[in-house]
Amino acid sequence: MKDILTAPFVVEMEKTTANMYRLGWDERNGGNISYLLDEKEVGEYLDLTKVIRTIPLGFDATKLKGKIFIVTGTGKYFKNVEFDPETNLGILRIADDGQNVELLWGYKDGGKFTSELPAHLMSHISRLSVDPTNRIVMHCHPTYTLAMNYVHELDEKKFTHTLWEMCTECIVVFPDGIGVLPWMLCGTNTIGEATAEKMKEFRLVVWGMHGIYGVGKTMDEAFGLIETVEKAAQIYMLTCNRPRINTITDSQLVELAEHFGVNYRKDFLDL
Ligand code: 13P
Ligand code: ZN
């Protein structure tokens, strides 16, 4: 059996959480990541018949039964993951009854998965239904995106359109736009269901006055989506209280989308 601490998916979680922390996206225990793993690959590092603990889920995840995820722990600080992955991360399998998870590794101090697991697993179900190659769900609290929530309308068309105008490549990176939810109580099945509903059409979902979710086939895709939104939100926050002298026009946005061959939300433009 190979050493789990050398597994590429553990190293990826360490590197990504460290990066997110240093970018200021994940203060204290803010943010969480879940990563759908390949059973065969995990089997090279762990005895899959050995369950450390069974933990109730509090919602039905039958559609994911047997699937294995590596997930950040609740209350755990992203800055600490790289120094103690076995305490701050867990590898879990969705039990056959869909009501519990079987802990295969991690949460060494008796901890458990993120309080946002409903939003994560429900989003995995939604994304897998439209893109069977999706693997990552990532949540964080990026500073400028959050700041923008307080001064910009929380309307998905307007929010997306403003961000598309902020950097030339935004419409190419997230042509499908950004779903926006109003402020809702976090850590609940209700916000999980609302997020998952948005995830059927968006890879990015803003949680009003809380943070953002991004998904992808790879860690780079999910990270890159959030990173691009955050950059655009930063430009917006740096410029929104000054007169706008120049802007990228809607016809230029169309030109970009057509040149790069992306399928963009035409209804998010005012042509
Ligand atoms: P957890 O510590 O439970 O992952 O919660 C952090 C968070 O960002 C809640 O939305
Ligand atoms: Zn959060």
PDB file of C-alpha atoms and ligand atoms in Angstrom:
ATOM      1  CA  MET A   1       0.000   0.000   0.000  1.00  0.00           C
ATOM      2  CA  LYS A   2       1.366   3.442  -0.951  1.00  0.00           C
ATOM      3  CA  ASP A   3       1.661   6.296   1.564  1.00  0.00           C
ATOM      4  CA  ILE A   4      -1.566   8.328   1.491  1.00  0.00           C
ATOM      5  CA  LEU A   5       0.357  11.539   2.227  1.00  0.00           C
ATOM      6  CA  THR A   6       2.006  11.183  -1.189  1.00  0.00           C
ATOM      7  CA  ALA A   7      -1.295  10.690  -3.042  1.00  0.00           C
ATOM      8  CA  PRO A   8      -1.672  13.346  -5.769  1.00  0.00           C
ATOM      9  CA  PHE A   9      -5.209  14.187  -4.601  1.00  0.00           C
ATOM     10  CA  VAL A  10      -4.021  14.841  -1.002  1.00  0.00           C
ATOM     11  CA  VAL A  11      -1.130  16.987  -2.258  1.00  0.00           C
ATOM     12  CA  GLU A  12      -3.544  18.875  -4.524  1.00  0.00           C
ATOM     13  CA  MET A  13      -5.855  19.615  -1.585  1.00  0.00           C
ATOM     14  CA  GLU A  14      -2.879  20.863   0.458  1.00  0.00           C
ATOM     15  CA  LYS A  15      -1.594  23.112  -2.309  1.00  0.00           C
ATOM     16  CA  THR A  16      -4.995  24.493  -3.223  1.00  0.00           C
ATOM     17  CA  THR A  17      -6.096  25.290   0.338  1.00  0.00           C
ATOM     18  CA  ALA A  18      -2.731  26.998   0.977  1.00  0.00           C
ATOM     19  CA  ASN A  19      -3.103  29.075  -2.190  1.00  0.00           C
ATOM     20  CA  MET A  20      -6.667  30.053  -1.354  1.00  0.00           C
ATOM     21  CA  TYR A  21      -5.650  31.044   2.172  1.00  0.00           C
ATOM     22  CA  ARG A  22      -2.801  33.214   0.913  1.00  0.00           C
ATOM     23  CA  LEU A  23      -5.115  34.940  -1.555  1.00  0.00           C
ATOM     24  CA  GLY A  24      -7.324  35.962   1.362  1.00  0.00           C
ATOM     25  CA  TRP A  25     -10.269  33.904   0.195  1.00  0.00           C
ATOM     26  CA  ASP A  26     -10.464  31.744   3.337  1.00  0.00           C
ATOM     27  CA  GLU A  27     -10.119  33.516   6.657  1.00  0.00           C
ATOM     28  CA  ARG A  28     -10.213  31.307   9.759  1.00  0.00           C
ATOM     29  CA  ASN A  29     -12.263  28.213   8.795  1.00  0.00           C
ATOM     30  CA  GLY A  30     -13.961  29.983   5.878  1.00  0.00           C
ATOM     31  CA  GLY A  31     -14.409  27.901   2.749  1.00  0.00           C
ATOM     32  CA  ASN A  32     -14.552  24.210   1.933  1.00  0.00           C
ATOM     33  CA  ILE A  33     -13.644  21.860  -0.928  1.00  0.00           C
ATOM     34  CA  SER A  34     -14.943  18.463  -1.983  1.00  0.00           C
ATOM     35  CA  TYR A  35     -13.176  16.390  -4.629  1.00  0.00           C
ATOM     36  CA  LEU A  36     -14.692  13.271  -6.205  1.00  0.00           C
ATOM     37  CA  LEU A  37     -11.980  10.601  -6.362  1.00  0.00           C
ATOM     38  CA  ASP A  38     -11.378   7.546  -8.477  1.00  0.00           C
ATOM     39  CA  GLU A  39     -12.033   4.424  -6.383  1.00  0.00           C
ATOM     40  CA  LYS A  40      -9.232   2.462  -8.035  1.00  0.00           C
ATOM     41  CA  GLU A  41      -6.716   5.216  -7.353  1.00  0.00           C
ATOM     42  CA  VAL A  42      -7.791   5.560  -3.696  1.00  0.00           C
ATOM     43  CA  GLY A  43      -7.448   1.774  -3.368  1.00  0.00           C
ATOM     44  CA  GLU A  44      -3.709   2.099  -4.019  1.00  0.00           C
ATOM     45  CA  TYR A  45      -3.415   4.085  -0.774  1.00  0.00           C
ATOM     46  CA  LEU A  46      -6.193   2.863   1.530  1.00  0.00           C
ATOM     47  CA  ASP A  47      -7.818  -0.448   2.436  1.00  0.00           C
ATOM     48  CA  LEU A  48     -11.336   0.322   1.223  1.00  0.00           C
ATOM     49  CA  THR A  49     -12.855  -2.348   3.480  1.00  0.00           C
ATOM     50  CA  LYS A  50     -11.688  -0.503   6.622  1.00  0.00           C
ATOM     51  CA  VAL A  51     -14.251   2.041   7.806  1.00  0.00           C
ATOM     52  CA  ILE A  52     -13.022   4.211  10.698  1.00  0.00           C
ATOM     53  CA  ARG A  53     -16.412   5.741  11.554  1.00  0.00           C
ATOM     54  CA  THR A  54     -19.870   6.075  10.069  1.00  0.00           C
ATOM     55  CA  ILE A  55     -21.232   9.630  10.175  1.00  0.00           C
ATOM     56  CA  PRO A  56     -24.881  10.545   9.472  1.00  0.00           C
ATOM     57  CA  LEU A  57     -25.431  12.961   6.586  1.00  0.00           C
ATOM     58  CA  GLY A  58     -28.789  14.531   7.420  1.00  0.00           C
ATOM     59  CA  PHE A  59     -30.004  14.370   3.814  1.00  0.00           C
ATOM     60  CA  ASP A  60     -30.336  11.829   1.062  1.00  0.00           C
ATOM     61  CA  ALA A  61     -27.305  11.249  -1.153  1.00  0.00           C
ATOM     62  CA  THR A  62     -28.357   7.919  -2.657  1.00  0.00           C
ATOM     63  CA  LYS A  63     -27.457   9.185  -6.132  1.00  0.00           C
ATOM     64  CA  LEU A  64     -23.818   9.263  -5.004  1.00  0.00           C
ATOM     65  CA  LYS A  65     -23.749   5.927  -3.187  1.00  0.00           C
ATOM     66  CA  GLY A  66     -20.353   4.248  -3.267  1.00  0.00           C
ATOM     67  CA  LYS A  67     -18.636   7.403  -4.468  1.00  0.00           C
ATOM     68  CA  ILE A  68     -15.522   8.526  -2.604  1.00  0.00           C
ATOM     69  CA  PHE A  69     -14.641  12.162  -1.865  1.00  0.00           C
ATOM     70  CA  ILE A  70     -11.865  13.995  -0.099  1.00  0.00           C
ATOM     71  CA  VAL A  71     -13.451  16.839   1.853  1.00  0.00           C
ATOM     72  CA  THR A  72     -12.205  19.630   4.133  1.00  0.00           C
ATOM     73  CA  GLY A  73     -13.261  19.346   7.779  1.00  0.00           C
ATOM     74  CA  THR A  74     -15.731  21.621   9.526  1.00  0.00           C
ATOM     75  CA  GLY A  75     -14.155  24.359  11.610  1.00  0.00           C
ATOM     76  CA  LYS A  76     -10.742  23.637  10.104  1.00  0.00           C
ATOM     77  CA  TYR A  77      -8.455  26.410   8.904  1.00  0.00           C
ATOM     78  CA  PHE A  78      -7.264  26.287   5.280  1.00  0.00           C
ATOM     79  CA  LYS A  79      -3.898  27.653   6.425  1.00  0.00           C
ATOM     80  CA  ASN A  80      -3.343  24.478   8.481  1.00  0.00           C
ATOM     81  CA  VAL A  81      -4.219  21.814   5.900  1.00  0.00           C
ATOM     82  CA  GLU A  82      -0.722  21.525   4.409  1.00  0.00           C
ATOM     83  CA  PHE A  83       0.829  20.995   7.875  1.00  0.00           C
ATOM     84  CA  ASP A  84      -1.674  18.424   9.162  1.00  0.00           C
ATOM     85  CA  PRO A  85      -3.758  16.968   6.338  1.00  0.00           C
ATOM     86  CA  GLU A  86      -4.927  13.976   8.376  1.00  0.00           C
ATOM     87  CA  THR A  87      -6.702  16.217  10.903  1.00  0.00           C
ATOM     88  CA  ASN A  88      -8.017  18.851   8.506  1.00  0.00           C
ATOM     89  CA  LEU A  89      -9.165  16.582   5.657  1.00  0.00           C
ATOM     90  CA  GLY A  90     -11.224  13.410   5.435  1.00  0.00           C
ATOM     91  CA  ILE A  91     -11.747  10.754   2.774  1.00  0.00           C
ATOM     92  CA  LEU A  92     -15.277   9.474   2.869  1.00  0.00           C
ATOM     93  CA  ARG A  93     -17.514   7.121   0.922  1.00  0.00           C
ATOM     94  CA  ILE A  94     -21.265   7.621   0.573  1.00  0.00           C
ATOM     95  CA  ALA A  95     -22.886   4.582   2.215  1.00  0.00           C
ATOM     96  CA  ASP A  96     -25.288   2.383   0.244  1.00  0.00           C
ATOM     97  CA  ASP A  97     -28.276   3.724   2.200  1.00  0.00           C
ATOM     98  CA  GLY A  98     -27.408   7.267   1.017  1.00  0.00           C
ATOM     99  CA  GLN A  99     -27.977   8.537   4.578  1.00  0.00           C
ATOM    100  CA  ASN A 100     -24.473   8.126   6.007  1.00  0.00           C
ATOM    101  CA  VAL A 101     -20.847   8.487   5.041  1.00  0.00           C
ATOM    102  CA  GLU A 102     -18.115   5.979   5.826  1.00  0.00           C
ATOM    103  CA  LEU A 103     -14.904   7.643   6.933  1.00  0.00           C
ATOM    104  CA  LEU A 104     -11.912   5.896   5.344  1.00  0.00           C
ATOM    105  CA  TRP A 105      -9.171   8.315   6.437  1.00  0.00           C
ATOM    106  CA  GLY A 106      -8.695  11.647   8.204  1.00  0.00           C
ATOM    107  CA  TYR A 107     -10.608  13.854  10.663  1.00  0.00           C
ATOM    108  CA  LYS A 108      -8.062  12.395  13.087  1.00  0.00           C
ATOM    109  CA  ASP A 109      -9.168  14.540  16.040  1.00  0.00           C
ATOM    110  CA  GLY A 110     -12.713  13.136  15.885  1.00  0.00           C
ATOM    111  CA  GLY A 111     -13.910  15.953  13.613  1.00  0.00           C
ATOM    112  CA  LYS A 112     -16.215  15.680  10.645  1.00  0.00           C
ATOM    113  CA  PHE A 113     -16.865  16.986   7.155  1.00  0.00           C
ATOM    114  CA  THR A 114     -17.682  20.630   6.373  1.00  0.00           C
ATOM    115  CA  SER A 115     -21.049  21.977   7.498  1.00  0.00           C
ATOM    116  CA  GLU A 116     -21.640  22.811   3.820  1.00  0.00           C
ATOM    117  CA  LEU A 117     -21.623  19.165   2.744  1.00  0.00           C
ATOM    118  CA  PRO A 118     -25.316  19.365   1.700  1.00  0.00           C
ATOM    119  CA  ALA A 119     -24.471  22.143  -0.810  1.00  0.00           C
ATOM    120  CA  HIS A 120     -21.398  20.241  -1.969  1.00  0.00           C
ATOM    121  CA  LEU A 121     -22.973  16.835  -2.501  1.00  0.00           C
ATOM    122  CA  MET A 122     -26.192  18.234  -3.956  1.00  0.00           C
ATOM    123  CA  SER A 123     -24.065  20.350  -6.331  1.00  0.00           C
ATOM    124  CA  HIS A 124     -22.029  17.285  -7.326  1.00  0.00           C
ATOM    125  CA  ILE A 125     -25.299  15.511  -8.178  1.00  0.00           C
ATOM    126  CA  SER A 126     -26.452  18.478 -10.298  1.00  0.00           C
ATOM    127  CA  ARG A 127     -23.146  18.946 -12.110  1.00  0.00           C
ATOM    128  CA  LEU A 128     -22.698  15.226 -12.793  1.00  0.00           C
ATOM    129  CA  SER A 129     -26.142  15.233 -14.405  1.00  0.00           C
ATOM    130  CA  VAL A 130     -24.987  17.858 -16.942  1.00  0.00           C
ATOM    131  CA  ASP A 131     -21.256  17.040 -17.005  1.00  0.00           C
ATOM    132  CA  PRO A 132     -20.269  13.490 -15.989  1.00  0.00           C
ATOM    133  CA  THR A 133     -16.609  14.565 -15.772  1.00  0.00           C
ATOM    134  CA  ASN A 134     -17.127  17.120 -12.990  1.00  0.00           C
ATOM    135  CA  ARG A 135     -14.995  16.390  -9.901  1.00  0.00           C
ATOM    136  CA  ILE A 136     -14.628  19.533  -7.791  1.00  0.00           C
ATOM    137  CA  VAL A 137     -16.921  21.744  -5.743  1.00  0.00           C
ATOM    138  CA  MET A 138     -15.151  24.704  -4.118  1.00  0.00           C
ATOM    139  CA  HIS A 139     -16.535  27.350  -1.759  1.00  0.00           C
ATOM    140  CA  CYS A 140     -14.757  30.433  -0.395  1.00  0.00           C
ATOM    141  CA  HIS A 141     -15.153  34.059   0.693  1.00  0.00           C
ATOM    142  CA  PRO A 142     -13.069  36.130  -1.771  1.00  0.00           C
ATOM    143  CA  THR A 143     -12.726  39.724  -0.591  1.00  0.00           C
ATOM    144  CA  TYR A 144     -13.689  41.781  -3.648  1.00  0.00           C
ATOM    145  CA  THR A 145     -16.477  39.462  -4.773  1.00  0.00           C
ATOM    146  CA  LEU A 146     -17.948  39.775  -1.310  1.00  0.00           C
ATOM    147  CA  ALA A 147     -17.453  43.561  -1.230  1.00  0.00           C
ATOM    148  CA  MET A 148     -19.257  43.814  -4.562  1.00  0.00           C
ATOM    149  CA  ASN A 149     -22.265  42.039  -3.036  1.00  0.00           C
ATOM    150  CA  TYR A 150     -22.895  45.095  -0.872  1.00  0.00           C
ATOM    151  CA  VAL A 151     -22.817  47.725  -3.607  1.00  0.00           C
ATOM    152  CA  HIS A 152     -24.117  45.906  -6.697  1.00  0.00           C
ATOM    153  CA  GLU A 153     -27.555  44.480  -7.380  1.00  0.00           C
ATOM    154  CA  LEU A 154     -27.748  40.755  -6.644  1.00  0.00           C
ATOM    155  CA  ASP A 155     -29.255  39.929 -10.004  1.00  0.00           C
ATOM    156  CA  GLU A 156     -27.558  37.235 -12.078  1.00  0.00           C
ATOM    157  CA  LYS A 157     -27.849  39.010 -15.397  1.00  0.00           C
ATOM    158  CA  LYS A 158     -26.615  42.362 -14.038  1.00  0.00           C
ATOM    159  CA  PHE A 159     -23.924  40.801 -11.845  1.00  0.00           C
ATOM    160  CA  THR A 160     -22.551  38.683 -14.694  1.00  0.00           C
ATOM    161  CA  HIS A 161     -22.726  41.547 -17.184  1.00  0.00           C
ATOM    162  CA  THR A 162     -20.815  43.904 -14.887  1.00  0.00           C
ATOM    163  CA  LEU A 163     -18.071  41.311 -14.390  1.00  0.00           C
ATOM    164  CA  TRP A 164     -17.859  40.530 -18.126  1.00  0.00           C
ATOM    165  CA  GLU A 165     -17.140  44.239 -18.661  1.00  0.00           C
ATOM    166  CA  MET A 166     -14.284  44.291 -16.133  1.00  0.00           C
ATOM    167  CA  CYS A 167     -11.692  42.110 -17.890  1.00  0.00           C
ATOM    168  CA  THR A 168     -11.560  41.203 -21.562  1.00  0.00           C
ATOM    169  CA  GLU A 169     -11.297  37.468 -20.916  1.00  0.00           C
ATOM    170  CA  CYS A 170     -14.181  37.117 -18.444  1.00  0.00           C
ATOM    171  CA  ILE A 171     -16.784  36.191 -21.073  1.00  0.00           C
ATOM    172  CA  VAL A 172     -14.400  33.558 -22.418  1.00  0.00           C
ATOM    173  CA  VAL A 173     -13.705  32.057 -18.967  1.00  0.00           C
ATOM    174  CA  PHE A 174     -17.301  32.045 -17.693  1.00  0.00           C
ATOM    175  CA  PRO A 175     -19.563  32.432 -20.755  1.00  0.00           C
ATOM    176  CA  ASP A 176     -22.267  30.541 -18.852  1.00  0.00           C
ATOM    177  CA  GLY A 177     -22.423  33.417 -16.331  1.00  0.00           C
ATOM    178  CA  ILE A 178     -22.890  33.447 -12.591  1.00  0.00           C
ATOM    179  CA  GLY A 179     -25.917  32.234 -10.657  1.00  0.00           C
ATOM    180  CA  VAL A 180     -26.840  34.436  -7.718  1.00  0.00           C
ATOM    181  CA  LEU A 181     -28.695  33.459  -4.554  1.00  0.00           C
ATOM    182  CA  PRO A 182     -29.979  35.997  -2.033  1.00  0.00           C
ATOM    183  CA  TRP A 183     -28.648  35.875   1.511  1.00  0.00           C
ATOM    184  CA  MET A 184     -29.713  32.566   3.022  1.00  0.00           C
ATOM    185  CA  LEU A 185     -28.812  30.677   6.174  1.00  0.00           C
ATOM    186  CA  CYS A 186     -25.664  28.694   5.450  1.00  0.00           C
ATOM    187  CA  GLY A 187     -24.928  25.102   6.459  1.00  0.00           C
ATOM    188  CA  THR A 188     -28.506  23.981   5.738  1.00  0.00           C
ATOM    189  CA  ASN A 189     -30.137  21.582   3.316  1.00  0.00           C
ATOM    190  CA  THR A 190     -32.249  24.509   2.040  1.00  0.00           C
ATOM    191  CA  ILE A 191     -29.252  26.512   0.805  1.00  0.00           C
ATOM    192  CA  GLY A 192     -27.805  23.247  -0.510  1.00  0.00           C
ATOM    193  CA  GLU A 193     -30.916  22.584  -2.597  1.00  0.00           C
ATOM    194  CA  ALA A 194     -30.998  26.173  -3.915  1.00  0.00           C
ATOM    195  CA  THR A 195     -27.304  25.980  -4.856  1.00  0.00           C
ATOM    196  CA  ALA A 196     -27.739  22.646  -6.596  1.00  0.00           C
ATOM    197  CA  GLU A 197     -30.668  24.011  -8.611  1.00  0.00           C
ATOM    198  CA  LYS A 198     -28.449  26.867  -9.878  1.00  0.00           C
ATOM    199  CA  MET A 199     -25.643  24.403 -10.607  1.00  0.00           C
ATOM    200  CA  LYS A 200     -27.742  22.820 -13.350  1.00  0.00           C
ATOM    201  CA  GLU A 201     -27.021  25.906 -15.475  1.00  0.00           C
ATOM    202  CA  PHE A 202     -24.030  27.629 -13.852  1.00  0.00           C
ATOM    203  CA  ARG A 203     -20.509  26.614 -12.790  1.00  0.00           C
ATOM    204  CA  LEU A 204     -20.356  29.633 -10.496  1.00  0.00           C
ATOM    205  CA  VAL A 205     -22.910  30.534  -7.831  1.00  0.00           C
ATOM    206  CA  VAL A 206     -22.701  33.576  -5.571  1.00  0.00           C
ATOM    207  CA  TRP A 207     -24.166  33.240  -2.099  1.00  0.00           C
ATOM    208  CA  GLY A 208     -25.393  36.775  -1.383  1.00  0.00           C
ATOM    209  CA  MET A 209     -23.231  38.524   1.236  1.00  0.00           C
ATOM    210  CA  HIS A 210     -21.446  35.258   2.026  1.00  0.00           C
ATOM    211  CA  GLY A 211     -19.197  33.981  -0.739  1.00  0.00           C
ATOM    212  CA  ILE A 212     -19.022  31.972  -3.915  1.00  0.00           C
ATOM    213  CA  TYR A 213     -19.126  28.395  -5.236  1.00  0.00           C
ATOM    214  CA  GLY A 214     -17.161  27.211  -8.243  1.00  0.00           C
ATOM    215  CA  VAL A 215     -17.051  23.762  -9.808  1.00  0.00           C
ATOM    216  CA  GLY A 216     -14.955  21.981 -12.387  1.00  0.00           C
ATOM    217  CA  LYS A 217     -13.512  18.833 -13.876  1.00  0.00           C
ATOM    218  CA  THR A 218     -10.206  19.747 -12.238  1.00  0.00           C
ATOM    219  CA  MET A 219      -8.995  21.799  -9.305  1.00  0.00           C
ATOM    220  CA  ASP A 220      -7.532  24.263 -11.826  1.00  0.00           C
ATOM    221  CA  GLU A 221     -10.890  24.782 -13.514  1.00  0.00           C
ATOM    222  CA  ALA A 222     -12.793  25.491 -10.275  1.00  0.00           C
ATOM    223  CA  PHE A 223      -9.960  27.639  -8.903  1.00  0.00           C
ATOM    224  CA  GLY A 224      -9.541  29.501 -12.194  1.00  0.00           C
ATOM    225  CA  LEU A 225     -13.232  30.359 -12.391  1.00  0.00           C
ATOM    226  CA  ILE A 226     -13.265  31.866  -8.904  1.00  0.00           C
ATOM    227  CA  GLU A 227      -9.927  33.570  -9.481  1.00  0.00           C
ATOM    228  CA  THR A 228     -11.235  35.255 -12.640  1.00  0.00           C
ATOM    229  CA  VAL A 229     -14.436  36.433 -10.941  1.00  0.00           C
ATOM    230  CA  GLU A 230     -12.424  37.769  -8.019  1.00  0.00           C
ATOM    231  CA  LYS A 231     -10.042  39.658 -10.320  1.00  0.00           C
ATOM    232  CA  ALA A 232     -12.975  41.227 -12.171  1.00  0.00           C
ATOM    233  CA  ALA A 233     -14.702  42.099  -8.876  1.00  0.00           C
ATOM    234  CA  GLN A 234     -11.480  43.772  -7.742  1.00  0.00           C
ATOM    235  CA  ILE A 235     -11.416  45.932 -10.880  1.00  0.00           C
ATOM    236  CA  TYR A 236     -15.067  46.769 -10.288  1.00  0.00           C
ATOM    237  CA  MET A 237     -14.454  47.781  -6.667  1.00  0.00           C
ATOM    238  CA  LEU A 238     -11.446  49.871  -7.669  1.00  0.00           C
ATOM    239  CA  THR A 239     -13.421  51.758 -10.304  1.00  0.00           C
ATOM    240  CA  CYS A 240     -17.081  51.799  -9.242  1.00  0.00           C
ATOM    241  CA  ASN A 241     -16.973  55.102  -7.421  1.00  0.00           C
ATOM    242  CA  ARG A 242     -15.204  56.953 -10.234  1.00  0.00           C
ATOM    243  CA  PRO A 243     -16.664  58.182 -13.524  1.00  0.00           C
ATOM    244  CA  ARG A 244     -16.539  55.407 -16.152  1.00  0.00           C
ATOM    245  CA  ILE A 245     -14.722  56.854 -19.158  1.00  0.00           C
ATOM    246  CA  ASN A 246     -14.153  53.627 -21.101  1.00  0.00           C
ATOM    247  CA  THR A 247     -15.904  50.300 -21.183  1.00  0.00           C
ATOM    248  CA  ILE A 248     -16.017  47.013 -23.105  1.00  0.00           C
ATOM    249  CA  THR A 249     -19.211  47.208 -25.145  1.00  0.00           C
ATOM    250  CA  ASP A 250     -21.730  44.430 -25.644  1.00  0.00           C
ATOM    251  CA  SER A 251     -20.795  44.135 -29.317  1.00  0.00           C
ATOM    252  CA  GLN A 252     -17.156  43.675 -28.290  1.00  0.00           C
ATOM    253  CA  LEU A 253     -18.268  40.965 -25.843  1.00  0.00           C
ATOM    254  CA  VAL A 254     -20.026  39.218 -28.718  1.00  0.00           C
ATOM    255  CA  GLU A 255     -16.902  39.574 -30.857  1.00  0.00           C
ATOM    256  CA  LEU A 256     -14.844  37.933 -28.104  1.00  0.00           C
ATOM    257  CA  ALA A 257     -17.306  35.088 -27.519  1.00  0.00           C
ATOM    258  CA  GLU A 258     -17.509  34.370 -31.251  1.00  0.00           C
ATOM    259  CA  HIS A 259     -13.748  34.551 -31.781  1.00  0.00           C
ATOM    260  CA  PHE A 260     -13.113  32.085 -28.934  1.00  0.00           C
ATOM    261  CA  GLY A 261     -16.097  29.932 -29.904  1.00  0.00           C
ATOM    262  CA  VAL A 262     -17.790  29.918 -26.492  1.00  0.00           C
ATOM    263  CA  ASN A 263     -21.455  29.330 -25.877  1.00  0.00           C
ATOM    264  CA  TYR A 264     -22.384  32.418 -23.893  1.00  0.00           C
ATOM    265  CA  ARG A 265     -25.565  33.601 -22.190  1.00  0.00           C
ATOM    266  CA  LYS A 266     -26.945  35.829 -24.943  1.00  0.00           C
ATOM    267  CA  ASP A 267     -29.804  36.884 -22.654  1.00  0.00           C
ATOM    268  CA  PHE A 268     -27.211  38.424 -20.300  1.00  0.00           C
ATOM    269  CA  LEU A 269     -26.315  41.051 -22.926  1.00  0.00           C
ATOM    270  CA  ASP A 270     -28.374  44.093 -23.952  1.00  0.00           C
ATOM    271  CA  LEU A 271     -28.148  43.940 -27.708  1.00  0.00           C
TER     272      LEU A 271
HETATM  273  P1  13P B   1     -16.991  24.814   7.604  1.00  0.00           P
HETATM  274  O1  13P B   1     -15.883  25.164   8.578  1.00  0.00           O
HETATM  275  O2  13P B   1     -18.060  23.965   8.237  1.00  0.00           O
HETATM  276  O3  13P B   1     -16.434  24.230   6.332  1.00  0.00           O
HETATM  277  O4  13P B   1     -17.729  26.179   7.225  1.00  0.00           O
HETATM  278  C1  13P B   1     -17.044  27.239   6.633  1.00  0.00           C
HETATM  279  C2  13P B   1     -17.899  28.058   5.751  1.00  0.00           C
HETATM  280  O5  13P B   1     -17.394  28.710   4.848  1.00  0.00           O
HETATM  281  C3  13P B   1     -19.365  28.050   5.951  1.00  0.00           C
HETATM  282  O6  13P B   1     -20.029  28.575   4.843  1.00  0.00           O
HETATM  283 ZN    ZN B   2     -18.783  30.049   3.743  1.00  0.00          ZN
END
